[in-house]
mmCIF file of C-alpha atoms and ligand atoms in Angstrom:
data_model
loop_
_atom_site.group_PDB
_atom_site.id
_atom_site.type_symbol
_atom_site.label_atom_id
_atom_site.label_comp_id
_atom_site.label_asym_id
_atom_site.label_seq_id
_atom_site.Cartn_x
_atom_site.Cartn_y
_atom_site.Cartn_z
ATOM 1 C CA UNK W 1 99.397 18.808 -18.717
ATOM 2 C CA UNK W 2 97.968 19.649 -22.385
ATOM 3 C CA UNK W 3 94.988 21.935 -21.372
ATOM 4 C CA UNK W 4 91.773 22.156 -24.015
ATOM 5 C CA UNK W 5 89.017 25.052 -22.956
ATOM 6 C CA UNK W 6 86.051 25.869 -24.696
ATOM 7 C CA UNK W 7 85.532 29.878 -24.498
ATOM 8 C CA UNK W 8 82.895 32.638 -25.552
ATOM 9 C CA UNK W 9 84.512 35.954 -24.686
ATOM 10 C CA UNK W 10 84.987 38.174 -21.827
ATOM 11 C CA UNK W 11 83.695 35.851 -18.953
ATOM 12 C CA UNK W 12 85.283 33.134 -20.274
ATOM 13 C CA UNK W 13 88.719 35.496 -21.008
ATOM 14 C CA UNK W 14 89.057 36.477 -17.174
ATOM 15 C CA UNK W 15 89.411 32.676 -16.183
ATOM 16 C CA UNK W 16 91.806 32.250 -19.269
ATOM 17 C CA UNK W 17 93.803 35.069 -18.288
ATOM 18 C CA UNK W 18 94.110 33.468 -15.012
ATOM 19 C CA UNK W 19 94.850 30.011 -16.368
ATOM 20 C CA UNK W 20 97.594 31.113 -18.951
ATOM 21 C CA UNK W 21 99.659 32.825 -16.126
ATOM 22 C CA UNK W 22 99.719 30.135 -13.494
ATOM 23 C CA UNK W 23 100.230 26.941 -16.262
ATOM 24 C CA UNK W 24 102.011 27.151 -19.341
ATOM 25 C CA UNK W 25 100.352 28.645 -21.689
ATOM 26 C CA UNK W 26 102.019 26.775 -24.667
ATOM 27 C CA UNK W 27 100.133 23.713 -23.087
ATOM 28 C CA UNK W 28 96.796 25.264 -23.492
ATOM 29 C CA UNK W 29 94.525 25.319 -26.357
ATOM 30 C CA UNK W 30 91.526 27.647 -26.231
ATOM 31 C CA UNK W 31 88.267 26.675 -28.755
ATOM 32 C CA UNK W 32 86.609 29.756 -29.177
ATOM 33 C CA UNK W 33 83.091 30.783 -30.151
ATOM 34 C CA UNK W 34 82.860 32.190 -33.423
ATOM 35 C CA UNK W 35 79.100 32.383 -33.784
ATOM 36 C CA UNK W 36 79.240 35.972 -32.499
ATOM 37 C CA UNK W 37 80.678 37.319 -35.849
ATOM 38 C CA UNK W 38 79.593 39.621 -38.334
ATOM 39 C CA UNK W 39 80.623 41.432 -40.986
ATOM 40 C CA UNK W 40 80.849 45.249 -40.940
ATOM 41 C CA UNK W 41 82.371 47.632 -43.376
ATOM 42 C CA UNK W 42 82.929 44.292 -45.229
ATOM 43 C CA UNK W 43 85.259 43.218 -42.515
ATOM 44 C CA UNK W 44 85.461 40.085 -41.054
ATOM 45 C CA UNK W 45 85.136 40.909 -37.361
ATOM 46 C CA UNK W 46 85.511 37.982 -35.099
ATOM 47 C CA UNK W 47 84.883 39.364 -31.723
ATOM 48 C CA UNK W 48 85.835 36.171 -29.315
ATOM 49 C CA UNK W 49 88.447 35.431 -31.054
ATOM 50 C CA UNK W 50 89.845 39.214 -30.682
ATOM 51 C CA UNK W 51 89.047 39.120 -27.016
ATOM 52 C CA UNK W 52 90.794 36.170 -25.933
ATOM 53 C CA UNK W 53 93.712 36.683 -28.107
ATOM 54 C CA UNK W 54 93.710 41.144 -26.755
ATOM 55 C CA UNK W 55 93.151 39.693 -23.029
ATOM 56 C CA UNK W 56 95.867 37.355 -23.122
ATOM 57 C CA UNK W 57 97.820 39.383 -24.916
ATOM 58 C CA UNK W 58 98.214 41.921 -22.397
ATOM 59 C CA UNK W 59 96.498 44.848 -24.620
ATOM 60 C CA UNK W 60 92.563 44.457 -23.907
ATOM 61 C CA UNK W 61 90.355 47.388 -22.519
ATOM 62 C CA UNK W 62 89.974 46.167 -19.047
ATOM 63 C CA UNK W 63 87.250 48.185 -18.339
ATOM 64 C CA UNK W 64 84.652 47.120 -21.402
ATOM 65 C CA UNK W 65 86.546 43.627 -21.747
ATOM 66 C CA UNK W 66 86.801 44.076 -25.664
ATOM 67 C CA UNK W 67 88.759 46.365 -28.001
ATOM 68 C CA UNK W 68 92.372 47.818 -27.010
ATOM 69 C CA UNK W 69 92.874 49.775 -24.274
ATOM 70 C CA UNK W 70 93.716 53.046 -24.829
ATOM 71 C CA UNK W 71 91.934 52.911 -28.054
ATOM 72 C CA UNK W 72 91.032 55.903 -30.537
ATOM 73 C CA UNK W 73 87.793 55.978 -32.684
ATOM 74 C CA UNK W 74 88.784 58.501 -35.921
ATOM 75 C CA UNK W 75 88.498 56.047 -38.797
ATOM 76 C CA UNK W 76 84.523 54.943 -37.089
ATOM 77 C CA UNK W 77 83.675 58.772 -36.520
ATOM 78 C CA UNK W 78 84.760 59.085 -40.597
ATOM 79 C CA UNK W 79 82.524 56.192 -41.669
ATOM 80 C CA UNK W 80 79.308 57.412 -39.464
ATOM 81 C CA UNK W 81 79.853 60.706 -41.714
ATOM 82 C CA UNK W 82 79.373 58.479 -44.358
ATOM 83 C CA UNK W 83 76.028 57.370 -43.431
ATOM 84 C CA UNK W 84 78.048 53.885 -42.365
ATOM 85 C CA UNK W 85 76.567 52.378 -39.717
ATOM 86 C CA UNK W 86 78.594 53.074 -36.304
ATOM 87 C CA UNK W 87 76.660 51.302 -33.567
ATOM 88 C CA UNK W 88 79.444 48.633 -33.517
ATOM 89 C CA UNK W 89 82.347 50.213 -31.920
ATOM 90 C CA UNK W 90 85.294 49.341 -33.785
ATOM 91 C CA UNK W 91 88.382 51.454 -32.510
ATOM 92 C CA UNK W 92 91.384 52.118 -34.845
ATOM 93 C CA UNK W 93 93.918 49.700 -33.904
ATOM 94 C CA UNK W 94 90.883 47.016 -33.415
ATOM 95 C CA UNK W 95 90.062 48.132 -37.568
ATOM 96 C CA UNK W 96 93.573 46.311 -38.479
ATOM 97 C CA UNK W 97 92.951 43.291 -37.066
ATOM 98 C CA UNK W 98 89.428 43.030 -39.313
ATOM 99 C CA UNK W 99 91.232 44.486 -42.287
ATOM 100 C CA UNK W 100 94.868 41.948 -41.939
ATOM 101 C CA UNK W 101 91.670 39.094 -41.243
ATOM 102 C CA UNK W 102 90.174 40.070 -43.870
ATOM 103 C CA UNK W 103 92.409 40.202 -46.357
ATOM 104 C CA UNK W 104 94.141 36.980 -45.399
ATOM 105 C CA UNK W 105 90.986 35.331 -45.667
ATOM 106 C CA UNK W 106 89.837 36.827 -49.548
ATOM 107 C CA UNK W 107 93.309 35.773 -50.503
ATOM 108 C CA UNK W 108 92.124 32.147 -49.072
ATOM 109 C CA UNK W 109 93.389 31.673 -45.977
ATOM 110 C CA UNK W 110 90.965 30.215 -43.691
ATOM 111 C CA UNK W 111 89.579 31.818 -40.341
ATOM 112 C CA UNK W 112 91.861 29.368 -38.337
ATOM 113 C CA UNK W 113 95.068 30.941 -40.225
ATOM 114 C CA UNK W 114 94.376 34.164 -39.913
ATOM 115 C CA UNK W 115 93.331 33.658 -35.711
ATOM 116 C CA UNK W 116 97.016 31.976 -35.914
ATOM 117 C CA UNK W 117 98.177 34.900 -37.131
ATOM 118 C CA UNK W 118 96.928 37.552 -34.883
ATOM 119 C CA UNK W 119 97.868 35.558 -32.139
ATOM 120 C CA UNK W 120 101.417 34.990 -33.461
ATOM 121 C CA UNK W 121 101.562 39.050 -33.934
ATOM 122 C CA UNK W 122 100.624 39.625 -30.344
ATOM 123 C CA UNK W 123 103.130 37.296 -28.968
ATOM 124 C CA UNK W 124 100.179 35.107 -27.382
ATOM 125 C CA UNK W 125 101.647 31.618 -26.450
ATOM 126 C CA UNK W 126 98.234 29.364 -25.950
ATOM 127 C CA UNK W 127 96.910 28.100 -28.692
ATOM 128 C CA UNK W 128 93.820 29.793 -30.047
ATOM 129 C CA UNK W 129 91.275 28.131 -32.626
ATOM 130 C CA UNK W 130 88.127 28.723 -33.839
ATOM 131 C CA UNK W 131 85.154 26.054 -33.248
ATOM 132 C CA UNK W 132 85.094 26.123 -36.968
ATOM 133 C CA UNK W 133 86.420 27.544 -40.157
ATOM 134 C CA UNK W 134 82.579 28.030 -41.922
ATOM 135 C CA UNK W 135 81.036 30.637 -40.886
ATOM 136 C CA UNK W 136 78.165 29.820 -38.037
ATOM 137 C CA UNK W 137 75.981 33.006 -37.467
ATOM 138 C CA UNK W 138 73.877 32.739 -34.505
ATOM 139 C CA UNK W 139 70.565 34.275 -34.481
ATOM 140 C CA UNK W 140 67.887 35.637 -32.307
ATOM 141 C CA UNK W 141 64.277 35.384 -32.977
ATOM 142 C CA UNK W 142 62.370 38.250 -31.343
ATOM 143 C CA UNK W 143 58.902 39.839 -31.857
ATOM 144 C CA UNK W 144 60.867 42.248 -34.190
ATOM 145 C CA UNK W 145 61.991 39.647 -36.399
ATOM 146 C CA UNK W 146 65.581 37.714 -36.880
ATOM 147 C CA UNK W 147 68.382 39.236 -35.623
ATOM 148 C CA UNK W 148 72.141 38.878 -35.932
ATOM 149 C CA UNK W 149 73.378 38.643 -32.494
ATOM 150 C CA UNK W 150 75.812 41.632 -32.594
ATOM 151 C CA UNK W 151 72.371 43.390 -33.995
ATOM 152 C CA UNK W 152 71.074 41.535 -31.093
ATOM 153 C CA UNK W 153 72.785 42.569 -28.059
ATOM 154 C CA UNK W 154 75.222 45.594 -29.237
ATOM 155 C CA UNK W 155 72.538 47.583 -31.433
ATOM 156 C CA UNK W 156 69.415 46.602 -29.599
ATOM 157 C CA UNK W 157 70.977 46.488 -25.891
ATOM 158 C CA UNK W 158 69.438 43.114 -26.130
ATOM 159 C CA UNK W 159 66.104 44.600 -25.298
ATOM 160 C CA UNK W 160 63.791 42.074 -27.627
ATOM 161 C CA UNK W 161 62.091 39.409 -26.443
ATOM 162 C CA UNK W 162 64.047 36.199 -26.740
ATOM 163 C CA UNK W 163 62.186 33.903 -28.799
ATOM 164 C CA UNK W 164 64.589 31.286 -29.509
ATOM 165 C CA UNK W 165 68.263 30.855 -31.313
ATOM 166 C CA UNK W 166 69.666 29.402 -33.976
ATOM 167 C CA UNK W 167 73.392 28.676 -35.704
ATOM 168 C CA UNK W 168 72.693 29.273 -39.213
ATOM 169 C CA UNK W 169 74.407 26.830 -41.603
ATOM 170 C CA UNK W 170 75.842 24.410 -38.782
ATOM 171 C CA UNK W 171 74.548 21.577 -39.978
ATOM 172 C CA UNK W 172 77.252 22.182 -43.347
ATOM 173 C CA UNK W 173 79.978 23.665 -40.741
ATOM 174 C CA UNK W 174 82.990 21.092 -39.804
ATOM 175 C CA UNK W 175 84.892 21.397 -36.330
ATOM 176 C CA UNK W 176 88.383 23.621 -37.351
ATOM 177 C CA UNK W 177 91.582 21.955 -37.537
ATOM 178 C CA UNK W 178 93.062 20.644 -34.365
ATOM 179 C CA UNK W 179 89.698 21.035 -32.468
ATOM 180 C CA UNK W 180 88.874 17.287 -32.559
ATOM 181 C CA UNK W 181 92.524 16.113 -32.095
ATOM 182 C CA UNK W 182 93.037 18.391 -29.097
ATOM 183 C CA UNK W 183 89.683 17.175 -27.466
ATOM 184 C CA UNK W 184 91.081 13.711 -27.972
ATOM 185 C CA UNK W 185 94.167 14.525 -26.067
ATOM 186 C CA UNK W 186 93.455 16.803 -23.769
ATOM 187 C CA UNK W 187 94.248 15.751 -20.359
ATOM 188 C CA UNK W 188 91.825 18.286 -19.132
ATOM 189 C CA UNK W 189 89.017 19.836 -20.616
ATOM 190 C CA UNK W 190 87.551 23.009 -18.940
ATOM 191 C CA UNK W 191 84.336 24.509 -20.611
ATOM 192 C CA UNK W 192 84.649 28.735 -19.087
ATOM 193 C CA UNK W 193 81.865 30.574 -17.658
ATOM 194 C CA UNK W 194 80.632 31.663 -20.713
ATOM 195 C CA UNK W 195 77.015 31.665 -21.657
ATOM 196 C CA UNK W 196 75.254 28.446 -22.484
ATOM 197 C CA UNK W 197 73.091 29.246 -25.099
ATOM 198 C CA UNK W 198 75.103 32.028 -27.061
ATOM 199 C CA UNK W 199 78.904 31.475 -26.483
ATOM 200 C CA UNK W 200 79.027 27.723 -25.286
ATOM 201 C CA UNK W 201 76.067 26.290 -27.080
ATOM 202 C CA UNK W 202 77.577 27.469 -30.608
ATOM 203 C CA UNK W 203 80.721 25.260 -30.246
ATOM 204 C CA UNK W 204 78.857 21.867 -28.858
ATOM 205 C CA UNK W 205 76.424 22.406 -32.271
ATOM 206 C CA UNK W 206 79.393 22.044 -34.296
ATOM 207 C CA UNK W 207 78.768 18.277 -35.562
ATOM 208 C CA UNK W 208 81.498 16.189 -34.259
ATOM 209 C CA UNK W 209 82.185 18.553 -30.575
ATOM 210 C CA UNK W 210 79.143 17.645 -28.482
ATOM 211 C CA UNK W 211 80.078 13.303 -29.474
ATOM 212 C CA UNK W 212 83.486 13.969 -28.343
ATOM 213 C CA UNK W 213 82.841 15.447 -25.234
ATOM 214 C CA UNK W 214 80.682 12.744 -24.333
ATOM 215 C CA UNK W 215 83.458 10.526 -24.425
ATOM 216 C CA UNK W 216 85.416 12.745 -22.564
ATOM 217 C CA UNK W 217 83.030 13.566 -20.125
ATOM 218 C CA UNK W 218 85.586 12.290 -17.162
ATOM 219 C CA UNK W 219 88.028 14.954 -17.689
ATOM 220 C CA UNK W 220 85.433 17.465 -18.483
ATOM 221 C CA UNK W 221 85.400 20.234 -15.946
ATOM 222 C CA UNK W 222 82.445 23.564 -16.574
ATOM 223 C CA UNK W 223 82.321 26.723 -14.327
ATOM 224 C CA UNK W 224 79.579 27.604 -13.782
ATOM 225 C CA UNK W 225 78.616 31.618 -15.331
ATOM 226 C CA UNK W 226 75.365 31.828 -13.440
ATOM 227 C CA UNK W 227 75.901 33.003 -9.766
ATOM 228 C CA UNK W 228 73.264 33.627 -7.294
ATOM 229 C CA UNK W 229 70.911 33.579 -10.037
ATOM 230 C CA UNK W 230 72.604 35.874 -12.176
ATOM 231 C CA UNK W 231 74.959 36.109 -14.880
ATOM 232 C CA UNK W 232 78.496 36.827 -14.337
ATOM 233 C CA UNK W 233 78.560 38.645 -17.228
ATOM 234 C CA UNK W 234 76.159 39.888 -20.212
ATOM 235 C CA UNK W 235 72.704 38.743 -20.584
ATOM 236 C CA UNK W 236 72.546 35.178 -20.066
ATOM 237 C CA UNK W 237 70.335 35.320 -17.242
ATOM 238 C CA UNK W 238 67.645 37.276 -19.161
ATOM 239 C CA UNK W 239 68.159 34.439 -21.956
ATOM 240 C CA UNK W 240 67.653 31.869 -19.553
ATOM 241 C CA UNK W 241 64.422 33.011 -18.459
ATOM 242 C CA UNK W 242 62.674 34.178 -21.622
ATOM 243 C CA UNK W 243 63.389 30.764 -22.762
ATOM 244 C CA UNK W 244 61.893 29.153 -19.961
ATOM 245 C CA UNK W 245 65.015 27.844 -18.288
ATOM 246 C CA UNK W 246 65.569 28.321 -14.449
ATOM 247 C CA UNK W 247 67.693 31.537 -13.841
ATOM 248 C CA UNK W 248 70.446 28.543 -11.764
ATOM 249 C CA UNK W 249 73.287 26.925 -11.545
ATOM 250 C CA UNK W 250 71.367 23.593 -12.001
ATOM 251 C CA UNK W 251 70.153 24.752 -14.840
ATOM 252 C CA UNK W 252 73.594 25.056 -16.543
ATOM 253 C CA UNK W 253 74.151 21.863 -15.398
ATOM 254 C CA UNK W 254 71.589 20.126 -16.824
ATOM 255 C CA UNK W 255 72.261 21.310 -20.112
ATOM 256 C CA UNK W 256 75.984 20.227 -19.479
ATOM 257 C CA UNK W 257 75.342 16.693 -17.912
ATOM 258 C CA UNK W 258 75.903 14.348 -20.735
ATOM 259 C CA UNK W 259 79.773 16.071 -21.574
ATOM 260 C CA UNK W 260 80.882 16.922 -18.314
ATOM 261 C CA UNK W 261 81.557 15.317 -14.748
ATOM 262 C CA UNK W 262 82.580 17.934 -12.797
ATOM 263 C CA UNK W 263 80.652 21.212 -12.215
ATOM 264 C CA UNK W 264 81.765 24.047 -9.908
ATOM 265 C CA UNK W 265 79.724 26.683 -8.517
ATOM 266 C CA UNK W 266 79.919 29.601 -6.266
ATOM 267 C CA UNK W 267 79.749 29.404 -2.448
ATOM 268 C CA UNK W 268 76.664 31.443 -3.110
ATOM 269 C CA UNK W 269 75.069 28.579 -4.897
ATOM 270 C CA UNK W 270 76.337 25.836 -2.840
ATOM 271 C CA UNK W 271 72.018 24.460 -1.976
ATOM 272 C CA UNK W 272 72.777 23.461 -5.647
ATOM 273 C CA UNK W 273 74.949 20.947 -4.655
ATOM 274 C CA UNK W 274 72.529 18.302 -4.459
ATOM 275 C CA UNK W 275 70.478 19.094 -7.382
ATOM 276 C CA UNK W 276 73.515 19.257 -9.468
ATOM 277 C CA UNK W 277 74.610 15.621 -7.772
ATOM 278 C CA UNK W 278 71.603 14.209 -9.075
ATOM 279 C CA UNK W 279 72.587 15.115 -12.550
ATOM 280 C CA UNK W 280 75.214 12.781 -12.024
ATOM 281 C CA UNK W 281 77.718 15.286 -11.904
ATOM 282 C CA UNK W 282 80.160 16.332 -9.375
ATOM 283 C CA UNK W 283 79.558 19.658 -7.910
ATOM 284 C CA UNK W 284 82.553 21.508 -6.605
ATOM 285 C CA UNK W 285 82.498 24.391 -4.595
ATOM 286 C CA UNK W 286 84.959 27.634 -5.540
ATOM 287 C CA UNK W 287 85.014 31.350 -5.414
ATOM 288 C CA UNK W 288 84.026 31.891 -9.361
ATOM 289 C CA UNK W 289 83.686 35.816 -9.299
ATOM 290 C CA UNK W 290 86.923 37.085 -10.935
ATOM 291 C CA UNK W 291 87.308 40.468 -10.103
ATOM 292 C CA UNK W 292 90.959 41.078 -9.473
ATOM 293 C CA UNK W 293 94.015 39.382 -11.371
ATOM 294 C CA UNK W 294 94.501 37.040 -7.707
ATOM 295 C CA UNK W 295 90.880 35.576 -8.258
ATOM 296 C CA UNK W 296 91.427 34.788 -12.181
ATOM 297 C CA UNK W 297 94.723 33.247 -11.066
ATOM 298 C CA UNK W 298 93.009 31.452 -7.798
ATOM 299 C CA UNK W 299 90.029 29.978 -9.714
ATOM 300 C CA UNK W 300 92.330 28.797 -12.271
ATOM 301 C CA UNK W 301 94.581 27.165 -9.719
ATOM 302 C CA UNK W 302 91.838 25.936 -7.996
ATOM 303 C CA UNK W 303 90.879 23.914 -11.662
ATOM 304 C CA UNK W 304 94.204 22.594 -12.058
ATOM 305 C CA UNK W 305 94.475 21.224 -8.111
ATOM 306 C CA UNK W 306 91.287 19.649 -9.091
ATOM 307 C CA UNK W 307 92.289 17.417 -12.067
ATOM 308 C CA UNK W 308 95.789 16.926 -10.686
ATOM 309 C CA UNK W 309 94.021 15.367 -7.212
ATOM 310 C CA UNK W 310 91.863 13.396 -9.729
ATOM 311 C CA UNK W 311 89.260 15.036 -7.750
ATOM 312 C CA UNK W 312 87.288 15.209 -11.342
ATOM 313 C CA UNK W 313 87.078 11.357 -11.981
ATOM 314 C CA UNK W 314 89.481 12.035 -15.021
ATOM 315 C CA UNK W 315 91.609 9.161 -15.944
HETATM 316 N N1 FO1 U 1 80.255 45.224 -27.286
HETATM 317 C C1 FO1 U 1 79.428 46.243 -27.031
HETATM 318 O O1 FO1 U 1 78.623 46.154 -26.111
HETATM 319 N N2 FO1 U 1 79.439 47.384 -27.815
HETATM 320 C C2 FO1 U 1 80.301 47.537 -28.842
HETATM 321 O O2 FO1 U 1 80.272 48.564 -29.533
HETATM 322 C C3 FO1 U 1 81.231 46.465 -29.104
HETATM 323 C C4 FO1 U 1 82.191 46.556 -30.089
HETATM 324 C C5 FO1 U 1 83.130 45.520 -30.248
HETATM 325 C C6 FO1 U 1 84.155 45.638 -31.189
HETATM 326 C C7 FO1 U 1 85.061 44.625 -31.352
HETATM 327 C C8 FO1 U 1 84.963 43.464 -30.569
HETATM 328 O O3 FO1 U 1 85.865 42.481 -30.739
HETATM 329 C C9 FO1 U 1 83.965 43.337 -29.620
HETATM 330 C C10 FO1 U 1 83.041 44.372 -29.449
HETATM 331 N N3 FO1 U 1 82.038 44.280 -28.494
HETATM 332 C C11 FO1 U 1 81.166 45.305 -28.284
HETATM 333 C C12 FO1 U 1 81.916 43.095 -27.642
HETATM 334 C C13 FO1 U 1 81.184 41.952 -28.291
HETATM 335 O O4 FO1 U 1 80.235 42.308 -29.207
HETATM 336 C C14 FO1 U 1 80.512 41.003 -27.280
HETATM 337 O O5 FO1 U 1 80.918 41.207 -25.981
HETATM 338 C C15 FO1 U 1 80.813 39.599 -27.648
HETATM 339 O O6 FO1 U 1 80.373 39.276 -28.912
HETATM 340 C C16 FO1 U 1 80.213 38.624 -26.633
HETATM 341 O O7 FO1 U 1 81.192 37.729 -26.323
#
């Protein structure tokens, strides 16, 4: 069954992790959130698309969820004696990938090439794509101005006031190669617990993602990230509520109804049901907090038993 999921980074990595080791993970393709990257040390640094591609590779920091494990710092300690800026912390190892990136891409390969061949390098079987090969920043307005969103959340804790977001350029940016076609194809499409607004909502403003979705909203399956009113993971839940959204799982839905049928929540959140019903969605009830590798592999199994039983109105 040819597999399409739409991913930000370490939420959505856990699930994928999961997914890749109970299915074949040459029959999954993973669009991944690129609005999250920056450049540092003029490096291209990609940071979803180096945490999927470490997690499933085997060679992640399971304890941060980004960067190697067993990773060293020397070459960042050199630059901050520089006067380079350090708050990002890029480990040694992690410092080839940006610099191999990097130079692939000034020699003119695009983003998707050079993702292809990290991926290749790590001997990671699933497909992994950017949303896009233009570069889609996203931003955060707060009281203290605009900010990048590494800038955002890595330098300022995400501390400021959320004011509102924005992709710069994606109005210009084009859905990467393979993106559309595997969205066409797909027999399922699962959209990870990621965040809505900052991992999630960067791929669906790609012109061309959101319309496809729509008419694959049958055999579009999203788990939910929020959790008892809370995020899984990072700071979505703070988002949500400085921009006025409902700290829920119907929330997520709602911003989720027109692409996708079937929405599972936690047990936790299972008064949602209803709400979420209303939506004109199905709601499914699952265990969604991955802690161990037997939950990642559970919830993922748990996905797949759900298309395969048609359970998710997919054709
Ligand atoms: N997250 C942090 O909280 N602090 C860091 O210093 C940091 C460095 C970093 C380096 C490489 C990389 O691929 C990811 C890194 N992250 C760091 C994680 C990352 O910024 C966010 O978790 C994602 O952008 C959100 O998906």
């Amino acid at each position: 069954m040819e597999i399409v999921a739409l991913a930000g980074g370490v939420g959505a990595s856990k699930f994928l992790l999961g997914l890749s080791r109970v299915t074949d993970p040459r029959e999954l393709t993973i669009i991944v959130n690129t609005g999250d990257d920056i450049v540092l040390h003029g490096l291209a640094i990609s940071p979803d698309l180096d945490i999927v591609t470490y997690t499933l590779a085997g060679v992640v920091n399971s304890e941060t969820g980004w960067g190697f494990t067993g990773e060293t710092f020397h070459a960042l300690e050199q630059l901050a004696r520089f006067g380079s800026p350090s708050w990002f912390h890029l480990g040694d190892r992690d410092l080839a990938t940006h610099i191999h990136r990097t130079a692939m891409m000034r020699s003119g390969a695009s983003l998707s090439k050079a993702a292809e061949s990290i991926r290749q390098a790590l001997g990671v079987q699933a497909k992994i794509l950017p949303m896009s090969d233009q570069p889609v920043p996203t931003m955060i307005q707060t009281p203290e101005g605009r900010l990048n969103f590494q800038e955002y959340l890595v330098q300022r804790r995400a501390e400021p006031e959320v004011l509102g977001i924005s992709f710069e350029g994606v109005e210009q940016a084009r859905p990467a190669r393979g993106v559309l076609e595997s969205l066409e194809h797909a027999a399922a499409i699962v959209i990870c617990p990621s965040n809505p607004l900052i991992s999630i909502g960067p791929i669906l403003a790609v012109p061309g993602i959101r319309e496809k979705l729509r008419k694959r909203r049958n055999n579009v399956l999203a788990i939910c990230p929020i959790v008892g009113g809370k995020s899984l993971k990072g700071p979505s839940d703070r988002m949500l509520a400085q921009l006025g959204f409902d700290v829920s799982a119907g929330s997520v839905a709602r911003m989720y109804q027109d692409i996708c049928a079937t929405f599972v929540i936690d047990p936790v959140d299972a008064g949602e049901t209803q709400a979420i019903e209303q939506l004109g969605m199905k709601a499914i009830i699952r265990k969604t907090v991955m802690n161990a590798l037997k939950d990642k592999e559970q919830l993922a199994r748990d996905v797949l038993e759900l298309f395969a039983s048609k359970a998710t109105g997919a054709a």
